[in-house]
Amino acid sequence: MRTSTPESTLDAVLATAQITSRFRPAVLAPRSWVTAATERGVFIDTMIPVHQWDARRTVRWTDYLDVRLDETARRTGAAVVTVLDRTLVPGEPDPVLTALTATRTRR
């Protein structure tokens, strides 16, 4: 099993963005990603990861995530929002990034 790292995922997203020149990434991620994003010049908005979410809070996790996604999209003026559910590796094709690139060319 591959270790999930923010560095690997951010590098893969940036590599695809640079190759295609089709999008400028903004990332909503846990606070632990801030250093990696700053080193790479990637805009990052932070969130509490699901494993730190306290079930006793007055809103559900999905409600919190929806609000954070909406705020981040509004702040960045995002044309497309997607969720990456696995660690990306530079040089390995990713169906989500491929779809984003293809969709962007058809706008």
Steps between C-alpha positions, in 0.01 A plus 500: 500500500634842404541764769278799449697823494395854424826552310431221253143608434585869466791420267274288279230769484758768417666282236167450323411868526840600359490253213148587391480868605130430546447578867646672804454277804370610837489235769272446799699270725593429862727746678783247477524585126581871554879467490500287184255738328699809603824350371331439163312830477161328501200683645370295790197545720501284809245274660475264795563142379216254548693296758520813721133584465316490829166322451353709781518817292167657412542448126581181314833437331340515154344838581838633616671370186232651275545841663881484471478398133257783427720756679814383320332499159363850560839634618688353203238558231520132411351393169521132592510330839603139542588264781816291479449183698847352471863606507620615160847417374686720250526329163212260561181589312202584715144476366380802700769731365456360148127575519565851630738569215262362236203689643691827514580483128128475420387808692 
